[in-house]
């Protein structure tokens, strides 16, 4: 079966794509949805003074606002109706995942299959509304404290801001779900991807302009481009790497016939946690700088300003803490999303076992042992990919807007989308082969 799929994948060509009408409709729907998202990032929030807000954002762009602006595709910089982006939904999803490991009732829902998943998704939507409303209200209060940012401060501005920003987040959540069901790829991931990718042309043009004016040497720019290509190749290799555990199923008898035992594999990804560790670590380290920037720096104690300075981009303490937090969250999130005991119980329920390992508790311990070992490699890989851009910025002065976190997201989403497109093309070829075989069978019957 696997060899047949590989053979079909190798035979995919442009003619196969031209015949895949359903795939083309899905691609056009996805592109249209992303275009709507990009248009929304340019519709400004009403009631603001654009010049005053631009100055206020410039003063805060080095904090957590810069990170949110990257994920929102520049919507925070323009304070558009999509300024909150899809981040409240992601935060709610992570919180619900955490609760499914702590709350027994949610853990039981997780085991109920499709029906339980729908209920958990509904809880995630409720959490998105709550978090989005709180964040939108916080943004409204923060804008009112700006120096002339809000034209007419008051409750009307706060309520209208909450409704507008929360409505934008809920629309993006709905749009992402529509892309997932009617388009290609994961809709939420593609929205984040579109926001990050939208800033790439500007960043590349700015770097080339620095090279043209002589601020950066041509050799340095070429060296950075080569390093970027190598890092992308590393990400592709690691994100597709798996540790496959051999699973065997015993012989079984159905009636008077004896069926030979099957073999399969349990794939364990080298980087099970994805980009979540990098996002968590970045957010935590940027919080002190953002909190300090909200007040008057001259009124802060000396020890606070020293801590904020030590946690600045490119500082040794920042890099050490950044790497340590990424490694910690890599293990934490992997343990959260993958439960070796549940996997071992499912294998035992279906009669599967790992050769040489006793089913049940011993299988769970073995899977946990293997998962821990490969997570060490995955954590080292995440730390390297995320720290390298920080080193390049601090040592060369190149304004790299595409950091390790955004690079991971762009490459991972691209790989996932391409894999889904190939899956649709393979299904198209399977349908073609089935139709041909039916036609041949019909002719032979005549």
XYZ file of C-alpha atoms in Angstrom:
446
model
C 0.000 0.000 0.000
C 2.779 2.419 0.906
C 4.779 1.577 -2.218
C 1.703 2.164 -4.387
C 1.185 5.578 -2.806
C 4.851 6.446 -3.318
C 4.612 5.380 -6.958
C 1.567 7.549 -7.454
C 3.303 10.493 -5.771
C 6.270 10.156 -8.108
C 3.955 10.207 -11.152
C 2.222 13.457 -10.176
C 2.540 16.120 -12.870
C 0.867 19.252 -14.166
C -1.756 17.304 -16.127
C -2.863 15.608 -12.901
C -3.258 19.006 -11.264
C -5.182 20.349 -14.293
C -7.738 17.544 -13.956
C -8.208 18.033 -10.196
C -11.190 20.390 -10.307
C -12.014 19.991 -6.612
C -8.432 20.838 -5.654
C -8.451 23.981 -7.781
C -11.700 25.128 -6.161
C -10.184 24.583 -2.736
C -7.061 26.555 -3.695
C -9.086 29.479 -5.046
C -11.223 29.494 -1.876
C -8.091 29.525 0.292
C -6.523 32.384 -1.675
C -9.777 34.369 -1.507
C -10.015 33.893 2.259
C -6.414 35.024 2.764
C -7.071 38.061 0.560
C -10.038 39.012 2.762
C -7.777 38.686 5.809
C -5.115 40.931 4.298
C -7.709 43.563 3.405
C -8.950 43.568 6.994
C -5.450 44.295 8.330
C -5.588 47.679 6.541
C -8.982 48.858 7.900
C -8.135 51.125 10.866
C -9.887 51.151 14.209
C -12.181 54.226 14.470
C -11.525 57.009 16.949
C -7.694 57.124 16.781
C -5.190 59.825 15.917
C -2.972 58.064 13.320
C 0.105 60.264 13.871
C 0.003 59.969 17.667
C -0.543 56.199 17.509
C 2.320 55.739 15.060
C 4.661 57.498 17.502
C 3.365 55.447 20.441
C 3.817 52.173 18.555
C 7.349 53.147 17.557
C 8.239 53.576 21.227
C 6.792 50.142 22.102
C 7.785 48.143 18.982
C 10.662 46.454 20.804
C 8.333 44.798 23.320
C 5.584 42.262 23.015
C 3.691 44.560 20.615
C 6.369 43.875 18.012
C 5.818 40.131 18.386
C 2.034 40.489 18.064
C 2.495 42.816 15.103
C 4.543 40.133 13.325
C 1.855 37.481 13.868
C -0.945 39.873 12.833
C 0.677 40.880 9.565
C 1.217 44.522 10.548
C -2.340 44.999 11.858
C -1.085 46.108 15.302
C 1.178 48.732 13.736
C -1.857 50.127 11.897
C -4.266 49.257 14.779
C -6.638 47.658 12.308
C -9.839 45.769 13.056
C -7.796 42.517 12.949
C -5.205 43.825 15.432
C -5.940 41.032 17.927
C -5.455 38.532 15.132
C -5.978 34.867 15.880
C -3.834 34.864 19.041
C -6.801 34.739 21.499
C -7.973 31.557 19.783
C -4.499 30.014 20.011
C -4.236 30.986 23.692
C -7.676 29.515 24.400
C -6.725 26.304 22.576
C -3.587 25.916 24.680
C -5.504 26.598 27.917
C -8.162 24.021 27.001
C -5.439 21.477 26.168
C -3.892 22.093 29.559
C -7.250 21.648 31.260
C -7.915 18.357 29.459
C -4.899 16.945 31.295
C -6.062 18.267 34.681
C -9.882 18.188 34.671
C -11.233 14.590 34.600
C -14.477 15.528 32.814
C -12.583 17.198 29.958
C -10.194 14.252 29.800
C -13.174 11.919 29.362
C -14.548 14.156 26.600
C -11.224 13.910 24.804
C -11.581 10.119 24.750
C -15.130 10.174 23.342
C -13.976 10.711 19.770
C -15.667 13.097 17.336
C -18.530 14.082 19.634
C -16.157 14.920 22.486
C -13.922 16.878 20.147
C -16.866 19.039 19.055
C -17.702 19.884 22.678
C -14.056 20.744 23.427
C -13.957 22.963 20.319
C -17.052 24.764 21.602
C -15.339 25.385 24.944
C -12.365 26.748 22.994
C -14.647 29.211 21.208
C -16.098 30.379 24.530
C -12.554 30.842 25.829
C -11.672 32.822 22.709
C -14.556 35.218 23.336
C -13.521 35.717 26.965
C -9.818 36.229 26.249
C -10.524 38.395 23.212
C -12.859 40.665 25.198
C -10.327 41.061 28.014
C -7.473 41.807 25.628
C -9.583 44.225 23.582
C -10.601 46.111 26.735
C -6.964 46.234 27.830
C -5.996 47.659 24.438
C -8.726 50.305 24.719
C -7.485 51.373 28.170
C -3.888 51.410 26.951
C -4.789 53.563 23.940
C -6.611 56.043 26.165
C -3.492 56.420 28.308
C -1.483 57.344 25.213
C -0.558 60.950 24.579
C -3.396 62.081 22.311
C -3.827 58.665 20.669
C -7.613 58.557 21.220
C -9.593 61.472 19.816
C -12.525 61.161 22.247
C -11.751 58.921 25.264
C -14.599 57.418 27.225
C -16.899 54.434 27.531
C -18.197 54.793 23.990
C -14.671 54.370 22.631
C -13.980 51.421 24.957
C -17.170 49.564 24.052
C -16.773 50.204 20.324
C -13.136 49.063 20.488
C -14.037 45.838 22.315
C -16.835 45.066 19.845
C -14.660 45.836 16.814
C -11.536 43.944 17.876
C -13.462 40.981 19.300
C -15.583 40.830 16.165
C -12.408 40.787 14.063
C -10.989 37.876 16.063
C -14.222 35.871 15.863
C -14.421 36.506 12.121
C -10.847 35.254 11.678
C -11.650 32.170 13.761
C -14.655 31.458 11.541
C -12.617 32.175 8.409
C -9.896 29.761 9.548
C -12.460 27.016 10.157
C -13.920 27.588 6.694
C -10.483 27.302 5.097
C -9.833 24.060 6.980
C -13.113 22.490 5.831
C -13.492 23.986 2.333
C -9.947 24.948 1.397
C -6.434 23.514 1.622
C -4.357 23.268 4.785
C -5.026 24.331 8.356
C -6.900 27.635 8.221
C -5.591 29.053 11.513
C -1.990 28.247 10.583
C -2.422 29.740 7.110
C -3.744 33.011 8.568
C -0.640 33.314 10.761
C 1.511 32.316 7.773
C -0.061 35.024 5.600
C 0.587 37.655 8.263
C 4.261 36.733 8.580
C 4.830 36.298 4.844
C 3.310 39.735 4.162
C 6.259 41.376 5.903
C 8.937 39.496 3.955
C 9.072 41.743 0.836
C 9.446 44.876 2.972
C 12.173 43.283 5.093
C 14.067 42.047 2.038
C 13.760 45.427 0.314
C 15.035 47.195 3.444
C 18.062 44.898 3.676
C 18.909 45.397 -0.009
C 18.561 49.160 0.431
C 21.087 49.032 3.286
C 23.426 47.156 0.953
C 22.923 49.726 -1.819
C 23.728 52.638 0.457
C 26.833 50.874 1.809
C 25.545 50.422 5.373
C 25.946 46.654 4.901
C 28.512 44.906 2.736
C 27.398 42.730 -0.161
C 29.386 39.785 1.179
C 27.648 39.990 4.543
C 24.199 40.035 2.940
C 25.084 37.023 0.767
C 26.450 35.164 3.791
C 23.238 35.788 5.715
C 21.164 34.569 2.755
C 23.239 31.369 2.594
C 22.780 30.808 6.337
C 19.026 31.385 5.921
C 18.842 28.749 3.174
C 20.774 26.267 5.320
C 18.511 26.914 8.312
C 15.421 26.392 6.141
C 16.890 23.090 4.919
C 17.499 22.086 8.548
C 13.916 22.942 9.485
C 12.543 20.912 6.577
C 14.702 17.924 7.537
C 13.844 17.967 11.250
C 10.125 18.718 10.825
C 9.783 15.688 8.540
C 12.020 13.441 10.652
C 10.333 10.645 12.586
C 11.308 7.853 14.938
C 9.174 4.916 13.886
C 8.425 2.204 16.411
C 7.591 -1.167 14.884
C 4.102 -2.386 15.838
C 3.030 -5.994 15.262
C -0.441 -7.500 15.354
C -0.904 -11.220 16.077
C -2.471 -13.757 13.745
C -6.240 -13.867 13.915
C -8.842 -16.351 12.784
C -12.075 -15.278 11.123
C -14.347 -18.273 10.673
C -12.258 -21.047 9.165
C -9.655 -18.691 7.657
C -6.415 -17.733 9.389
C -5.079 -14.241 8.648
C -1.388 -13.428 8.943
C -0.433 -10.821 11.539
C 0.082 -7.294 10.205
C 2.917 -4.880 10.931
C 2.788 -1.102 11.083
C 4.705 1.786 12.630
C 4.041 4.264 15.396
C 5.579 7.556 14.135
C 7.075 9.873 16.766
C 8.008 13.301 15.431
C 11.433 14.628 16.325
C 9.827 17.976 17.164
C 6.464 17.075 18.680
C 5.928 20.480 20.315
C 6.105 22.486 17.062
C 6.554 26.260 17.410
C 4.693 26.618 20.735
C 7.903 26.660 22.886
C 9.370 29.540 20.888
C 6.121 31.551 21.109
C 5.826 31.018 24.867
C 9.480 31.892 25.506
C 9.340 35.053 23.364
C 6.159 36.266 25.047
C 7.501 35.761 28.579
C 10.807 37.517 27.905
C 9.155 40.480 26.187
C 6.696 41.107 29.030
C 9.170 43.038 31.285
C 10.169 45.408 28.475
C 6.534 46.000 27.556
C 5.466 46.617 31.166
C 8.348 49.045 31.707
C 7.527 50.900 28.499
C 3.930 51.511 29.580
C 5.059 53.812 32.353
C 7.511 56.664 32.646
C 11.028 55.217 32.450
C 12.482 58.030 34.542
C 10.243 57.071 37.482
C 11.317 53.413 37.499
C 13.837 52.170 40.103
C 17.393 51.581 38.944
C 17.213 47.820 39.459
C 14.110 47.619 37.220
C 15.795 49.459 34.366
C 18.857 47.213 34.789
C 16.705 44.084 34.467
C 14.930 45.469 31.410
C 18.277 46.346 29.807
C 19.680 42.859 30.551
C 16.628 41.256 28.924
C 17.022 43.255 25.713
C 17.520 41.559 22.361
C 21.071 40.369 21.809
C 22.076 40.507 25.474
C 23.761 37.351 26.892
C 21.250 36.944 29.732
C 18.370 37.251 27.273
C 19.819 34.543 25.018
C 20.512 32.163 27.907
C 16.997 32.570 29.332
C 15.478 32.358 25.846
C 17.206 29.052 25.153
C 16.370 27.641 28.594
C 12.682 28.562 28.292
C 12.454 27.050 24.798
C 13.964 23.778 26.056
C 11.617 23.720 29.059
C 8.471 24.353 27.021
C 9.581 21.774 24.425
C 9.441 19.048 27.097
C 6.380 20.523 28.811
C 4.239 20.814 25.684
C 5.347 17.418 24.364
C 4.229 15.823 27.617
C 0.957 17.718 27.289
C 0.007 16.693 23.741
C 1.352 13.117 23.743
C 0.401 10.646 26.455
C 2.424 7.394 26.245
C 0.010 5.606 28.592
C -3.010 6.317 26.374
C -1.048 5.204 23.309
C -0.010 1.958 25.024
C -3.605 1.308 26.134
C -4.897 1.824 22.572
C -2.298 -0.576 21.196
C -3.231 -3.183 23.776
C -6.939 -2.719 23.057
C -6.397 -3.416 19.342
C -4.008 -6.311 19.945
C -0.857 -4.465 18.855
C 2.495 -4.710 20.592
C 6.105 -3.611 20.219
C 8.356 -6.644 19.625
C 10.271 -7.528 22.791
C 8.186 -5.209 24.978
C 5.369 -6.436 27.199
C 2.000 -4.731 26.409
C 0.597 -2.258 28.900
C 2.792 -0.500 31.457
C 6.101 -1.657 29.965
C 5.059 -0.391 26.530
C 4.136 3.013 27.997
C 7.514 3.233 29.730
C 9.352 2.315 26.531
C 7.445 4.875 24.447
C 8.113 7.530 27.103
C 11.813 6.597 27.096
C 12.088 6.942 23.300
C 10.013 10.149 23.270
C 12.221 11.751 25.929
C 15.372 10.969 23.964
C 14.107 12.413 20.689
C 12.648 15.450 22.490
C 16.185 16.274 23.665
C 17.227 16.477 20.018
C 14.096 18.461 19.155
C 14.738 20.953 21.975
C 18.356 21.470 20.856
C 17.125 22.049 17.312
C 14.538 24.634 18.449
C 17.092 26.482 20.574
C 19.573 26.601 17.682
C 17.027 27.830 15.121
C 15.656 30.523 17.446
C 18.980 31.735 18.898
C 20.842 31.952 15.580
C 18.862 34.981 14.262
C 19.421 36.762 17.585
C 23.182 36.239 17.249
C 23.172 37.478 13.646
C 21.265 40.632 14.587
C 23.502 41.420 17.566
C 26.773 40.758 15.728
C 26.052 42.104 12.228
C 23.332 44.714 12.786
C 21.165 43.304 9.976
C 17.483 44.077 10.720
C 16.146 40.519 10.495
C 12.377 40.727 10.920
C 12.046 37.007 10.132
C 13.202 35.455 13.391
C 13.434 31.824 14.339
C 9.798 31.590 15.481
C 8.382 33.075 12.297
C 10.759 31.012 10.151
C 9.553 27.829 11.850
C 5.924 28.781 11.243
C 6.461 29.668 7.577
C 8.343 26.459 6.736
C 6.086 24.165 8.810
C 2.864 25.547 7.334
C 4.318 25.337 3.819
C 5.267 21.672 4.327
C 1.824 20.828 5.713
C 0.009 22.602 2.868
C 2.145 20.960 0.171
C 1.538 17.557 1.784
C -2.232 18.126 1.680
C -2.075 19.194 -1.972
C -0.139 16.020 -2.802
C -2.719 14.001 -0.883
C -5.536 15.450 -3.008
C -3.588 14.729 -6.209
C -2.916 11.137 -5.130
C -6.617 10.694 -4.350
C -7.402 12.087 -7.805
C -5.133 9.500 -9.426
C -6.642 6.691 -7.340
C -10.103 7.680 -8.550
C -8.838 7.697 -12.129
C -7.355 4.208 -11.773
C -10.579 2.870 -10.217
C -12.652 4.290 -13.073
C -10.328 2.743 -15.671
C -10.456 -0.650 -13.975
C -14.279 -0.542 -13.898
C -14.407 0.338 -17.587
C -12.063 -2.548 -18.453
C -14.115 -4.925 -16.331
C -17.297 -3.828 -18.070
C -15.804 -4.413 -21.529
C -14.602 -7.882 -20.549
C -18.088 -8.761 -19.235
C -19.562 -7.921 -22.640
